[in-house]
Amino acid sequence: EKPDIYSVEIHGTKDLKKEDLGNEKENYKDLKGDKCKGKKTEDLKKELDLDDHKLSSEELEEKYGSSIIKGLTSARAAEVLARDGPNTLTPPKSTPEIVKFLRQMIGGFSILLWFGTILCWIAFGILFAQGKAGAWDQLYLGVVLALVVILTGIFAYYQEAKSTNIMASFKKMIPQQALVLRDSEKKEISADQLVVGDIVEIKGGDRIPADIRILSSQGCKVDNSSLTGESEPQSRSCEFTHENPLETKNIAFYSTTCLEGTITGMVINTGDRTIIGRIASLASGVGNEKTPIALEIEHFVHIVAGVAISIGVIFFIIAISMGYEVLHSIIFLIGIIVANVPEGLLATVTVSLSLTAKRMAKKNCLVKNLEAVETLGSTSIICSDKTGTLTQNRMTVAHLWFDQQIYSADTSENQTTQTFDQTSGTWAALSKIVSLCNRAEFRPGQEELPIMKRIVVGDASETALLKFSEVVLGDVLEIRKKNRKVAEIPFNSTNKFQLSIHETDDPNDKRFLLVMKGAPERILERCSTIMIDGKEEPLDAEKAEAFQTAYMELGGMGERVLGFCHLYLPEQEFPDTYPFDTDSMNFPTSNLCFIGLMSMIDPPRSTVPDAVMKCRSAGIKVIMVTGDHPITAKAIAKSVGIISATSETVEDIAKRLNIPVEVVDKREARAAVINGMELKDMTSEQLDEILRNHSEIVFARTSPQQKLIIVEGCQRQNAVVAVTGDGVNDSPALKKADIGIAMGIAGSDAAKNAADMVLLDDNFASIVTGVEEGRLIFDNLKKTIAYTLTKNIAELCPFLIYIMASVPLPIGTITILFIDLGTDIIPSVALAYEKAESDIMKRKPRHKKKDRLVNQELAVYSYLQIGILQSIGAFLTYFTVYAEQGWLPSQLLHIRVDWEDLHRGDLEDSYGQQWTFSQRQYLEWTGYTAFFVSITIEQVADLIIRKTRRNSIFQQGLF
C-alpha cells in the first residue's frame, strides 16, 4: 500500500505539482459521495486558471482590496485570514498503523488460513463434545495455523513499515517568517498568517512564502526546478511575459527559493490554493492501484478455495450417502478443506519477496512495498523523468567552436582530460576568458576530491565552465590571482552579457584585458573582428555566416550556447590608474574581438543508453516525460536511444520532404515529440492514439497534472506502468502508476513517500536491474507454488481413502503440518534463490490478464500428474509397513470402525494375531511416519523437477 503524502519538500516547480496530485483523494475519501472526490480530482487535473499576471497594479489593488503603498489594514487581514484559513498545506488523513497491521493479517493467503483455523476449532468442539480421541489434534492444528498467519503478518508488516508522517519535511519546506507591509508599516510576521492582498518583501536566500504577483524586482532569480524541472535559475521581473502563469516572469511560487536579488510583490494565493497546494492535493487524490502480484495471489486463493470446497462438498455428500453420521461427515469436510490449504505458502511468498528486496537493496533499489518487486517485473511501459534520472543533473561543457570548427568535449561523469586540439592561439585566448569571466568558485577544503565531485558556489552554467577549465588548465584560482580583476558587470537579463576587466599576467604587457561572455547573438553584434588561428581578422559576412551555422547546429542539439569575446584596452587611453566605472561604462563595449562559442548540456548518464537498449529487448517501452524544452528533450532522447537513430518524427518527415507538417501522415512517424501545450488541447482518444501508434515518445514542457494524464493514458492501454520522478510535481503520477520509482539523492520527500521504490543512486540503469529481479521472482514464485501444490494431493488422498475405503487413517493432521511448515519450507525458500533461466530479459512483459501465476497447465500438472504419482508412492509405503506387521491390504478395508474402537482389545490381523487399542495406535503412528517420509523424499525429487521451467537440469546445473 502506498504511503500517504504528508509533505512537500520543494525542489522547484516539478516538486510542487507532484505533491498537489497526491493529497486530494486522501482528504476526501471519507466523504460519502464518490462524486465529490472524483470531481475534485478532475478539477485539480485541469491546468491552472489564473489571470493575476495579466492585471495592472491598480486592478490588483481593487481585486484584493489592498494598497501597494500602505499594504492591508490589520482588520482586513484578520477578516481574510478568518475566511481563507492559515497559509499552510493541509496534511491528508493517514491510515492508522493498526489498520495497516490488520491488512497484513487478513489479506490474500491469510484469509484462507483463518478460514482453516476456524474450521479446525469447530471440529475440535464437535469431537470434544463427543469425547473422541482426535479432538486435541484439531485444536493444536487451529492454533498452529493462527500462529503461522500472525507471525508472517508481523514479518510482512515489519518489512513494509514505513513512515507516513512526513510532517517534519513539510515544516522544513515552509518559510517560517515573512516581511510584510501592513497599516503602512513593515512587520515581520509568521508566514502562516499571510493572506491574499498582503504586500511582502523577499530577498536572496529566502523561500517564497506564498504565490506572489511581483510588483517590483531587482536582479531577482528563483529556483523553480521542483515545479518545472528547469535546473537553470529563472529570472523574475514585474513584466507580463507569457499567457501561461507558470511561464510568465511576474509570478513567484510558494516554496520555491529566491536565489539572488530582491522582490516586492502581492500575495495572490495561500495554503492549499497555491500551485504547490494544488499538487499536494492532487497526489492524495490519486487512488492506489492493486499490485499485479496481489491480484495474482487473490486469483490463486480463489482457485485453492474453489478446489478445496468443491472436493470437500463432493466427499461430504459421498460420506452421507455411505451412511456416515452428519457430524462425522462435517469432520471429514473440515479435514479435506484444511488438507487443501497450503499452510507454508504464505510464509514462503513473504520470505521470497523479502529476499529479493534485500538483493535489490544491494543493487541500489530500495523497495518500500514488497509486492512492488514483482510489479516491476511485469512492467510494460516506463515513463521516465529526464533531469537527474536519464541525465547527470549537472551542466557540462559539451562542444566548443573556435577557428571555425566544432570540437566535442568529454561529458562523462569523471572527466580527467579533454582531448580536443589545444595548440591554437585562439584556444589560449578562449580559455583565458572562460577562467576570468566567471564568478563561480570551488568551496575551500576540497583539494583531495576529484574535480567533477567538488562543490561549487555559483550558478549551473558558470559551474560547468569552472570545472571544465579546472580540468584543462589546472588551478583556475591561481590564474585569477595572476590576472587581477579591476571591474565587473554581472550578467543581467537586459544586457544578456557578463563583463570583467583584468590586469594581465604578462609582465611586458601593461594593457588591461576586457573579457565578455553572454548570449551569442548579443556578443557577436558587439564585435568587429574575429580571432582565427590566434590572429585577429575582420568579421565579414562569410565568417558571420559560419558563426550562425555553428550556433544553429549546437542549439539544435538542445545545448545552451554562450559566446566569448575580448579586447585589449589601449595603454595610452587606459593607464594603470584609470578609474573604471561600471555604471557609466567609461570603457569600450563594442568593436571587440570574437573568440568562440561553448555549449553546455546536462549530459546523459553513461549507463543509460545500455539500460534503454535492455528495456527495448525486454519489450518495455520507455517514454520520456519532462518539463524541459522540446529541443533539449529530443536531443537527450536521441542520445540515450529512447528515439532511435533511424526514427523520424512528423516534423523530421516534413523537413525531409519539404512539405507542411499538417500534410504528413502521422502514422508514418515512429517517434513523436509532444509539447505540453499540444497535450493540453488533446482529448483522451487523441492521446490514446499517440500512445498506440508511436513506439518512441517524448513529452516535453509537461506539467504535473499532465504527467498524471499520461500515466492514466498508458494504463488505458492495459499496460503496467512504472513512473520515475524526483520532484513534488511528480508525486501524483508516482502514486497513480502501478509502481512509482523515486530518486534517492535528488528526490524530494514528497516523491519518496508517494513511490513504492527508491533508487538510491538516482540511476535509470538500476530500474533495469529491478525489472530483471521482478521477472525472476515471478518465475521463482511459480516454481514454489507448483512445488507446494503437488503434495496437497498426497495429503488429501489419505482422507479420501479413509472415508471411502474405511482404512486406518494413513497420515494425521499434525504430521501434515510437519510437512507444510517443516520439511517443505526450506526447499520452497531455496527456490527463491534460483538463478534466471535462459535470458529473461529477452521475453516480452507478461500480460497481466493472460499470463497468470497459477494457470490451468500448472494446476493440472501439479495436482493430477505429479500429485497422483506422489500419492501412489506414499500409499505403497503405507501398505508395506502394515503388511510387514501382519495387516495385508485386503484386511485393512472397512476396518476403520473396529480399529478406532477404544474398548476393542482383540482385533485380529491377517495371521490371527490379536491387537489391543494401544498397539493399533502405535502401528497407526508408524504408518503416519511412513507416509510422511515418503512424501518428504518424493518432494526432494519434485524440487529437482521444479528447479527449471524451460531449461534442462544439465543446462542449468544442480547447484
PDB file of C-alpha atoms in Angstrom, residues 90 97 204 226 250 407-408 458 549 626 641 704 771 807:
ATOM      1  CA  THR A  90      -3.474  20.631   4.859  1.00  0.00           C
ATOM      2  CA  GLU A  97      -0.825   1.796  11.897  1.00  0.00           C
ATOM      3  CA  GLY A 204      18.041  36.411  -1.962  1.00  0.00           C
ATOM      4  CA  SER A 226      10.864  21.440  -8.331  1.00  0.00           C
ATOM      5  CA  ASN A 250       5.902  38.226 -12.886  1.00  0.00           C
ATOM      6  CA  TYR A 407      35.134  20.347 -31.206  1.00  0.00           C
ATOM      7  CA  SER A 408      33.491  17.802 -28.887  1.00  0.00           C
ATOM      8  CA  GLY A 458      27.799  29.680  -8.411  1.00  0.00           C
ATOM      9  CA  THR A 549      25.637  27.815 -38.812  1.00  0.00           C
ATOM     10  CA  THR A 626       9.976  16.184 -18.845  1.00  0.00           C
ATOM     11  CA  GLY A 641      18.203   5.663 -27.557  1.00  0.00           C
ATOM     12  CA  PRO A 704       2.457  17.563 -13.088  1.00  0.00           C
ATOM     13  CA  VAL A 771      12.905  -5.436 -13.880  1.00  0.00           C
ATOM     14  CA  VAL A 807      -8.917 -47.946   6.314  1.00  0.00           C
TER      15      VAL A 807
END
